[in-house]
Amino acid sequence: MSLMITDECINCDVCEPECPNNAISQGEEIYVIDPNLCTQCVGHYDEPQCQQVCPVDCIPLDPSHPETQEELYQKYLVISGKA
Ligand code: SF4
Ligand code: SF4
């Protein structure tokens, strides 16, 4: 399951450089996460790095993109060119 950024985002830019998959970018109004690139940090870290650094806790799991741990790991392998 990828994560999503809610409209509570204050555009502080802290999360973007922390993402190991370059899944976070500045959207039209707030920062956004590409669900095709977010692995919940599986393959890189034990915890989602963006959630760890967000000062306003506005990065929950996105229920519209359900994925198992195995699917997230397979996504990581493809994104990182290891598949
Ligand atoms: S959970 Fe990890 S991979 Fe997903 S957007 Fe946050 S930092 Fe990037
Ligand atoms: S860290 Fe949180 S508030 Fe800052 S840009 Fe990212 S989602 Fe928005």
mmCIF file with all atom_site columns, N, CA, C and O in Angstrom, residues 49-72:
data_model
loop_
_atom_site.group_PDB
_atom_site.id
_atom_site.type_symbol
_atom_site.label_atom_id
_atom_site.label_alt_id
_atom_site.label_comp_id
_atom_site.label_asym_id
_atom_site.label_entity_id
_atom_site.label_seq_id
_atom_site.pdbx_PDB_ins_code
_atom_site.Cartn_x
_atom_site.Cartn_y
_atom_site.Cartn_z
_atom_site.occupancy
_atom_site.B_iso_or_equiv
_atom_site.pdbx_formal_charge
_atom_site.auth_seq_id
_atom_site.auth_comp_id
_atom_site.auth_asym_id
_atom_site.auth_atom_id
_atom_site.pdbx_PDB_model_num
ATOM 1  N N  . GLN A 1 49 ? 10.075 6.575  5.526  1.00 0.00 ? 49 GLN A N  1
ATOM 2  C CA . GLN A 1 49 ? 10.907 7.718  5.901  1.00 0.00 ? 49 GLN A CA 1
ATOM 3  C C  . GLN A 1 49 ? 10.146 9.032  5.860  1.00 0.00 ? 49 GLN A C  1
ATOM 4  O O  . GLN A 1 49 ? 10.371 9.924  6.682  1.00 0.00 ? 49 GLN A O  1
ATOM 5  N N  . CYS A 1 50 ? 9.235  9.169  4.917  1.00 0.00 ? 50 CYS A N  1
ATOM 6  C CA . CYS A 1 50 ? 8.487  10.429 4.815  1.00 0.00 ? 50 CYS A CA 1
ATOM 7  C C  . CYS A 1 50 ? 7.638  10.658 6.063  1.00 0.00 ? 50 CYS A C  1
ATOM 8  O O  . CYS A 1 50 ? 7.579  11.770 6.582  1.00 0.00 ? 50 CYS A O  1
ATOM 9  N N  . GLN A 1 51 ? 7.008  9.577  6.544  1.00 0.00 ? 51 GLN A N  1
ATOM 10 C CA . GLN A 1 51 ? 6.192  9.689  7.768  1.00 0.00 ? 51 GLN A CA 1
ATOM 11 C C  . GLN A 1 51 ? 7.053  10.117 8.947  1.00 0.00 ? 51 GLN A C  1
ATOM 12 O O  . GLN A 1 51 ? 6.603  10.872 9.805  1.00 0.00 ? 51 GLN A O  1
ATOM 13 N N  . GLN A 1 52 ? 8.290  9.617  8.982  1.00 0.00 ? 52 GLN A N  1
ATOM 14 C CA . GLN A 1 52 ? 9.169  9.918  10.118 1.00 0.00 ? 52 GLN A CA 1
ATOM 15 C C  . GLN A 1 52 ? 9.500  11.403 10.214 1.00 0.00 ? 52 GLN A C  1
ATOM 16 O O  . GLN A 1 52 ? 9.676  11.929 11.309 1.00 0.00 ? 52 GLN A O  1
ATOM 17 N N  . VAL A 1 53 ? 9.597  12.062 9.067  1.00 0.00 ? 53 VAL A N  1
ATOM 18 C CA . VAL A 1 53 ? 10.074 13.447 9.080  1.00 0.00 ? 53 VAL A CA 1
ATOM 19 C C  . VAL A 1 53 ? 8.967  14.498 8.959  1.00 0.00 ? 53 VAL A C  1
ATOM 20 O O  . VAL A 1 53 ? 9.199  15.673 9.249  1.00 0.00 ? 53 VAL A O  1
ATOM 21 N N  . CYS A 1 54 ? 7.782  14.094 8.565  1.00 0.00 ? 54 CYS A N  1
ATOM 22 C CA . CYS A 1 54 ? 6.716  15.090 8.335  1.00 0.00 ? 54 CYS A CA 1
ATOM 23 C C  . CYS A 1 54 ? 6.318  15.766 9.651  1.00 0.00 ? 54 CYS A C  1
ATOM 24 O O  . CYS A 1 54 ? 5.895  15.099 10.592 1.00 0.00 ? 54 CYS A O  1
ATOM 25 N N  . PRO A 1 55 ? 6.432  17.093 9.712  1.00 0.00 ? 55 PRO A N  1
ATOM 26 C CA . PRO A 1 55 ? 6.158  17.802 10.975 1.00 0.00 ? 55 PRO A CA 1
ATOM 27 C C  . PRO A 1 55 ? 4.683  17.887 11.330 1.00 0.00 ? 55 PRO A C  1
ATOM 28 O O  . PRO A 1 55 ? 4.350  18.196 12.468 1.00 0.00 ? 55 PRO A O  1
ATOM 29 N N  . VAL A 1 56 ? 3.804  17.625 10.372 1.00 0.00 ? 56 VAL A N  1
ATOM 30 C CA . VAL A 1 56 ? 2.367  17.751 10.663 1.00 0.00 ? 56 VAL A CA 1
ATOM 31 C C  . VAL A 1 56 ? 1.613  16.424 10.510 1.00 0.00 ? 56 VAL A C  1
ATOM 32 O O  . VAL A 1 56 ? 0.384  16.403 10.511 1.00 0.00 ? 56 VAL A O  1
ATOM 33 N N  . ASP A 1 57 ? 2.358  15.328 10.394 1.00 0.00 ? 57 ASP A N  1
ATOM 34 C CA . ASP A 1 57 ? 1.738  13.985 10.334 1.00 0.00 ? 57 ASP A CA 1
ATOM 35 C C  . ASP A 1 57 ? 0.612  13.892 9.301  1.00 0.00 ? 57 ASP A C  1
ATOM 36 O O  . ASP A 1 57 ? -0.489 13.454 9.619  1.00 0.00 ? 57 ASP A O  1
ATOM 37 N N  . CYS A 1 58 ? 0.921  14.291 8.086  1.00 0.00 ? 58 CYS A N  1
ATOM 38 C CA . CYS A 1 58 ? -0.134 14.285 7.062  1.00 0.00 ? 58 CYS A CA 1
ATOM 39 C C  . CYS A 1 58 ? 0.131  13.256 5.974  1.00 0.00 ? 58 CYS A C  1
ATOM 40 O O  . CYS A 1 58 ? -0.304 13.429 4.835  1.00 0.00 ? 58 CYS A O  1
ATOM 41 N N  . ILE A 1 59 ? 0.843  12.142 6.318  1.00 0.00 ? 59 ILE A N  1
ATOM 42 C CA . ILE A 1 59 ? 1.147  11.130 5.295  1.00 0.00 ? 59 ILE A CA 1
ATOM 43 C C  . ILE A 1 59 ? 0.654  9.760  5.755  1.00 0.00 ? 59 ILE A C  1
ATOM 44 O O  . ILE A 1 59 ? 1.438  8.910  6.185  1.00 0.00 ? 59 ILE A O  1
ATOM 45 N N  . PRO A 1 60 ? -0.644 9.503  5.629  1.00 0.00 ? 60 PRO A N  1
ATOM 46 C CA . PRO A 1 60 ? -1.191 8.191  6.013  1.00 0.00 ? 60 PRO A CA 1
ATOM 47 C C  . PRO A 1 60 ? -1.054 7.171  4.887  1.00 0.00 ? 60 PRO A C  1
ATOM 48 O O  . PRO A 1 60 ? -0.667 7.510  3.757  1.00 0.00 ? 60 PRO A O  1
ATOM 49 N N  . LEU A 1 61 ? -1.387 5.928  5.194  1.00 0.00 ? 61 LEU A N  1
ATOM 50 C CA . LEU A 1 61 ? -1.485 4.909  4.158  1.00 0.00 ? 61 LEU A CA 1
ATOM 51 C C  . LEU A 1 61 ? -2.650 5.249  3.237  1.00 0.00 ? 61 LEU A C  1
ATOM 52 O O  . LEU A 1 61 ? -3.647 5.825  3.671  1.00 0.00 ? 61 LEU A O  1
ATOM 53 N N  . ASP A 1 62 ? -2.514 4.897  1.968  1.00 0.00 ? 62 ASP A N  1
ATOM 54 C CA . ASP A 1 62 ? -3.559 5.182  0.985  1.00 0.00 ? 62 ASP A CA 1
ATOM 55 C C  . ASP A 1 62 ? -4.382 3.919  0.750  1.00 0.00 ? 62 ASP A C  1
ATOM 56 O O  . ASP A 1 62 ? -3.944 3.005  0.054  1.00 0.00 ? 62 ASP A O  1
ATOM 57 N N  . PRO A 1 63 ? -5.593 3.855  1.316  1.00 0.00 ? 63 PRO A N  1
ATOM 58 C CA . PRO A 1 63 ? -6.396 2.620  1.215  1.00 0.00 ? 63 PRO A CA 1
ATOM 59 C C  . PRO A 1 63 ? -6.833 2.287  -0.207 1.00 0.00 ? 63 PRO A C  1
ATOM 60 O O  . PRO A 1 63 ? -7.270 1.170  -0.467 1.00 0.00 ? 63 PRO A O  1
ATOM 61 N N  . SER A 1 64 ? -6.676 3.223  -1.133 1.00 0.00 ? 64 SER A N  1
ATOM 62 C CA . SER A 1 64 ? -7.076 2.936  -2.515 1.00 0.00 ? 64 SER A CA 1
ATOM 63 C C  . SER A 1 64 ? -5.990 2.177  -3.276 1.00 0.00 ? 64 SER A C  1
ATOM 64 O O  . SER A 1 64 ? -6.173 1.833  -4.441 1.00 0.00 ? 64 SER A O  1
ATOM 65 N N  . HIS A 1 65 ? -4.844 1.949  -2.620 1.00 0.00 ? 65 HIS A N  1
ATOM 66 C CA . HIS A 1 65 ? -3.769 1.185  -3.262 1.00 0.00 ? 65 HIS A CA 1
ATOM 67 C C  . HIS A 1 65 ? -3.296 0.043  -2.365 1.00 0.00 ? 65 HIS A C  1
ATOM 68 O O  . HIS A 1 65 ? -2.146 0.053  -1.900 1.00 0.00 ? 65 HIS A O  1
ATOM 69 N N  . PRO A 1 66 ? -4.171 -0.948 -2.129 1.00 0.00 ? 66 PRO A N  1
ATOM 70 C CA . PRO A 1 66 ? -3.777 -2.063 -1.255 1.00 0.00 ? 66 PRO A CA 1
ATOM 71 C C  . PRO A 1 66 ? -2.706 -2.947 -1.897 1.00 0.00 ? 66 PRO A C  1
ATOM 72 O O  . PRO A 1 66 ? -2.796 -3.283 -3.082 1.00 0.00 ? 66 PRO A O  1
ATOM 73 N N  . GLU A 1 67 ? -1.668 -3.287 -1.127 1.00 0.00 ? 67 GLU A N  1
ATOM 74 C CA . GLU A 1 67 ? -0.595 -4.168 -1.602 1.00 0.00 ? 67 GLU A CA 1
ATOM 75 C C  . GLU A 1 67 ? -0.069 -4.969 -0.418 1.00 0.00 ? 67 GLU A C  1
ATOM 76 O O  . GLU A 1 67 ? -0.021 -4.466 0.699  1.00 0.00 ? 67 GLU A O  1
ATOM 77 N N  . THR A 1 68 ? 0.348  -6.196 -0.683 1.00 0.00 ? 68 THR A N  1
ATOM 78 C CA . THR A 1 68 ? 0.959  -7.012 0.359  1.00 0.00 ? 68 THR A CA 1
ATOM 79 C C  . THR A 1 68 ? 2.436  -6.636 0.492  1.00 0.00 ? 68 THR A C  1
ATOM 80 O O  . THR A 1 68 ? 3.010  -5.970 -0.384 1.00 0.00 ? 68 THR A O  1
ATOM 81 N N  . GLN A 1 69 ? 3.054  -7.090 1.564  1.00 0.00 ? 69 GLN A N  1
ATOM 82 C CA . GLN A 1 69 ? 4.484  -6.857 1.754  1.00 0.00 ? 69 GLN A CA 1
ATOM 83 C C  . GLN A 1 69 ? 5.279  -7.436 0.579  1.00 0.00 ? 69 GLN A C  1
ATOM 84 O O  . GLN A 1 69 ? 6.244  -6.830 0.108  1.00 0.00 ? 69 GLN A O  1
ATOM 85 N N  . GLU A 1 70 ? 4.861  -8.630 0.111  1.00 0.00 ? 70 GLU A N  1
ATOM 86 C CA . GLU A 1 70 ? 5.557  -9.266 -1.002 1.00 0.00 ? 70 GLU A CA 1
ATOM 87 C C  . GLU A 1 70 ? 5.420  -8.433 -2.282 1.00 0.00 ? 70 GLU A C  1
ATOM 88 O O  . GLU A 1 70 ? 6.395  -8.276 -3.034 1.00 0.00 ? 70 GLU A O  1
ATOM 89 N N  . GLU A 1 71 ? 4.220  -7.910 -2.516 1.00 0.00 ? 71 GLU A N  1
ATOM 90 C CA . GLU A 1 71 ? 4.023  -7.064 -3.693 1.00 0.00 ? 71 GLU A CA 1
ATOM 91 C C  . GLU A 1 71 ? 4.870  -5.797 -3.602 1.00 0.00 ? 71 GLU A C  1
ATOM 92 O O  . GLU A 1 71 ? 5.431  -5.332 -4.600 1.00 0.00 ? 71 GLU A O  1
ATOM 93 N N  . LEU A 1 72 ? 4.969  -5.239 -2.406 1.00 0.00 ? 72 LEU A N  1
ATOM 94 C CA . LEU A 1 72 ? 5.799  -4.042 -2.220 1.00 0.00 ? 72 LEU A CA 1
ATOM 95 C C  . LEU A 1 72 ? 7.259  -4.367 -2.489 1.00 0.00 ? 72 LEU A C  1
ATOM 96 O O  . LEU A 1 72 ? 7.986  -3.580 -3.109 1.00 0.00 ? 72 LEU A O  1
#
